[in-house]
Amino acid sequence: MAARLNRVGITPYLLGSLAAERVLGRDFAPHDLDWQLRSADLHAWRRVTAVMVGAGYHLVDPHEHAFRMGKTLVAFGDVETLPAYAGVDYRTFTRVTAGGATLWLLTGAQLAAVYAASVHDDWRAGKAKDRALWAALTTEAEATR
């Protein structure tokens, strides 16, 4: 998906359990894909929608910027909200190119900060998987200090 977004001038930021898998090297069986985009890219929503529809996805929640194909859910958020939400500066993420795609990745400590905020917000507070990811990321971040 990142390569498809790259072709329309968008470099996405990977978050969620797939990002945690990359950081920790463990399988968390993600059932969705969480991308963050710059505000300008979200405002150019037609480009994102064209990419997703071209890949076979259909929009299921315009408010959450979420698409589905079969059992796979892909959602987009605004990376520029992370400093206020989790105290994480997206401008410090690591730019990675692999498999023909360029994307931004967080460190374990940055991702732990995002999960620390998310397990306390109203929408995600009751999600056991998020709490488990937060605990694993926090342990990893403390071990690498």
GROMACS .gro file of C-alpha atoms in nm:
model
  145
    1MET     CA    1   0.000   0.000   0.000
    2ALA     CA    2   0.285   0.240   0.079
    3ALA     CA    3   0.425   0.201  -0.274
    4ARG     CA    4   0.084   0.285  -0.422
    5LEU     CA    5   0.062   0.595  -0.204
    6ASN     CA    6   0.418   0.688  -0.299
    7ARG     CA    7   0.319   0.686  -0.666
    8VAL     CA    8   0.074   0.973  -0.599
    9GLY     CA    9   0.327   1.170  -0.395
   10ILE     CA   10   0.229   1.050  -0.045
   11THR     CA   11   0.474   0.901   0.207
   12PRO     CA   12   0.267   0.737   0.484
   13TYR     CA   13   0.352   0.690   0.851
   14LEU     CA   14   0.300   0.335   0.981
   15LEU     CA   15   0.136   0.295   1.322
   16GLY     CA   16  -0.070   0.033   1.500
   17SER     CA   17   0.008  -0.331   1.559
   18LEU     CA   18   0.192  -0.369   1.229
   19ALA     CA   19   0.433  -0.096   1.340
   20ALA     CA   20   0.469  -0.276   1.673
   21GLU     CA   21   0.556  -0.595   1.486
   22ARG     CA   22   0.834  -0.413   1.303
   23VAL     CA   23   0.968  -0.258   1.623
   24LEU     CA   24   0.950  -0.570   1.840
   25GLY     CA   25   1.001  -0.841   1.578
   26ARG     CA   26   0.698  -1.034   1.704
   27ASP     CA   27   0.371  -1.131   1.540
   28PHE     CA   28   0.070  -0.950   1.684
   29ALA     CA   29  -0.174  -1.085   1.423
   30PRO     CA   30  -0.289  -0.743   1.301
   31HIS     CA   31  -0.639  -0.735   1.159
   32ASP     CA   32  -0.609  -0.383   1.030
   33LEU     CA   33  -0.354  -0.143   0.890
   34ASP     CA   34  -0.313   0.195   1.057
   35TRP     CA   35  -0.157   0.470   0.849
   36GLN     CA   36  -0.109   0.833   0.940
   37LEU     CA   37  -0.074   1.102   0.675
   38ARG     CA   38   0.025   1.467   0.676
   39SER     CA   39  -0.274   1.701   0.698
   40ALA     CA   40  -0.220   1.817   0.340
   41ASP     CA   41  -0.241   1.457   0.217
   42LEU     CA   42  -0.563   1.396   0.409
   43HIS     CA   43  -0.705   1.712   0.257
   44ALA     CA   44  -0.617   1.570  -0.085
   45TRP     CA   45  -0.858   1.288  -0.001
   46ARG     CA   46  -0.948   1.215  -0.362
   47ARG     CA   47  -0.591   1.094  -0.427
   48VAL     CA   48  -0.602   0.861  -0.126
   49THR     CA   49  -0.946   0.732  -0.222
   50ALA     CA   50  -0.834   0.671  -0.581
   51VAL     CA   51  -0.537   0.468  -0.456
   52MET     CA   52  -0.751   0.261  -0.222
   53VAL     CA   53  -1.030   0.198  -0.472
   54GLY     CA   54  -0.769   0.113  -0.736
   55ALA     CA   55  -0.631  -0.150  -0.497
   56GLY     CA   56  -0.977  -0.306  -0.453
   57TYR     CA   57  -1.084  -0.144  -0.125
   58HIS     CA   58  -1.411   0.037  -0.062
   59LEU     CA   59  -1.475   0.324   0.178
   60VAL     CA   60  -1.663   0.201   0.487
   61ASP     CA   61  -1.627   0.498   0.725
   62PRO     CA   62  -1.559   0.844   0.580
   63HIS     CA   63  -1.525   0.999   0.928
   64GLU     CA   64  -1.252   0.753   1.030
   65HIS     CA   65  -1.103   0.749   0.677
   66ALA     CA   66  -1.141   0.370   0.675
   67PHE     CA   67  -1.149   0.128   0.383
   68ARG     CA   68  -1.217  -0.244   0.370
   69MET     CA   69  -1.140  -0.529   0.135
   70GLY     CA   70  -1.261  -0.863   0.266
   71LYS     CA   71  -1.148  -0.888   0.628
   72THR     CA   72  -0.874  -0.627   0.590
   73LEU     CA   73  -0.943  -0.279   0.726
   74VAL     CA   74  -0.715   0.013   0.639
   75ALA     CA   75  -0.759   0.342   0.824
   76PHE     CA   76  -0.589   0.678   0.789
   77GLY     CA   77  -0.532   0.943   1.055
   78ASP     CA   78  -0.362   1.280   1.076
   79VAL     CA   79   0.000   1.244   1.190
   80GLU     CA   80   0.014   1.614   1.273
   81THR     CA   81  -0.215   1.551   1.571
   82LEU     CA   82   0.040   1.321   1.741
   83PRO     CA   83   0.235   1.595   1.923
   84ALA     CA   84  -0.078   1.711   2.108
   85TYR     CA   85  -0.224   1.361   2.148
   86ALA     CA   86   0.084   1.165   2.257
   87GLY     CA   87   0.373   1.410   2.286
   88VAL     CA   88   0.542   1.250   1.984
   89ASP     CA   89   0.694   1.466   1.711
   90TYR     CA   90   0.630   1.303   1.374
   91ARG     CA   91   0.915   1.507   1.224
   92THR     CA   92   1.160   1.284   1.415
   93PHE     CA   93   1.036   0.953   1.271
   94THR     CA   94   1.270   0.742   1.060
   95ARG     CA   95   1.221   0.739   0.683
   96VAL     CA   96   1.263   0.384   0.549
   97THR     CA   97   1.267   0.248   0.196
   98ALA     CA   98   1.208  -0.125   0.156
   99GLY     CA   99   1.048  -0.341  -0.108
  100GLY     CA  100   1.005  -0.046  -0.342
  101ALA     CA  101   0.811   0.162  -0.090
  102THR     CA  102   0.906   0.458   0.127
  103LEU     CA  103   0.736   0.515   0.461
  104TRP     CA  104   0.797   0.667   0.804
  105LEU     CA  105   0.848   0.446   1.112
  106LEU     CA  106   0.847   0.523   1.482
  107THR     CA  107   1.096   0.400   1.738
  108GLY     CA  108   0.974   0.171   2.013
  109ALA     CA  109   0.968   0.461   2.261
  110GLN     CA  110   0.767   0.678   2.022
  111LEU     CA  111   0.518   0.401   1.954
  112ALA     CA  112   0.493   0.328   2.328
  113ALA     CA  113   0.401   0.694   2.385
  114VAL     CA  114   0.127   0.672   2.122
  115TYR     CA  115  -0.012   0.354   2.282
  116ALA     CA  116   0.012   0.509   2.629
  117ALA     CA  117  -0.217   0.787   2.507
  118SER     CA  118  -0.448   0.555   2.316
  119VAL     CA  119  -0.516   0.315   2.603
  120HIS     CA  120  -0.643   0.610   2.804
  121ASP     CA  121  -0.865   0.771   2.543
  122ASP     CA  122  -1.238   0.705   2.539
  123TRP     CA  123  -1.241   0.502   2.218
  124ARG     CA  124  -0.955   0.257   2.285
  125ALA     CA  125  -0.947   0.239   2.666
  126GLY     CA  126  -1.117  -0.101   2.685
  127LYS     CA  127  -0.912  -0.276   2.417
  128ALA     CA  128  -0.701  -0.551   2.572
  129LYS     CA  129  -0.481  -0.588   2.262
  130ASP     CA  130  -0.382  -0.220   2.283
  131ARG     CA  131  -0.291  -0.260   2.650
  132ALA     CA  132  -0.078  -0.566   2.567
  133LEU     CA  133   0.100  -0.377   2.289
  134TRP     CA  134   0.158  -0.081   2.519
  135ALA     CA  135   0.311  -0.311   2.784
  136ALA     CA  136   0.537  -0.484   2.531
  137LEU     CA  137   0.652  -0.155   2.378
  138THR     CA  138   0.714   0.001   2.718
  139THR     CA  139   0.923  -0.297   2.826
  140GLU     CA  140   1.122  -0.278   2.501
  141ALA     CA  141   1.174   0.097   2.533
  142GLU     CA  142   1.299   0.060   2.892
  143ALA     CA  143   1.534  -0.225   2.792
  144THR     CA  144   1.697  -0.014   2.520
  145ARG     CA  145   1.762   0.292   2.740
   0.00000   0.00000   0.00000
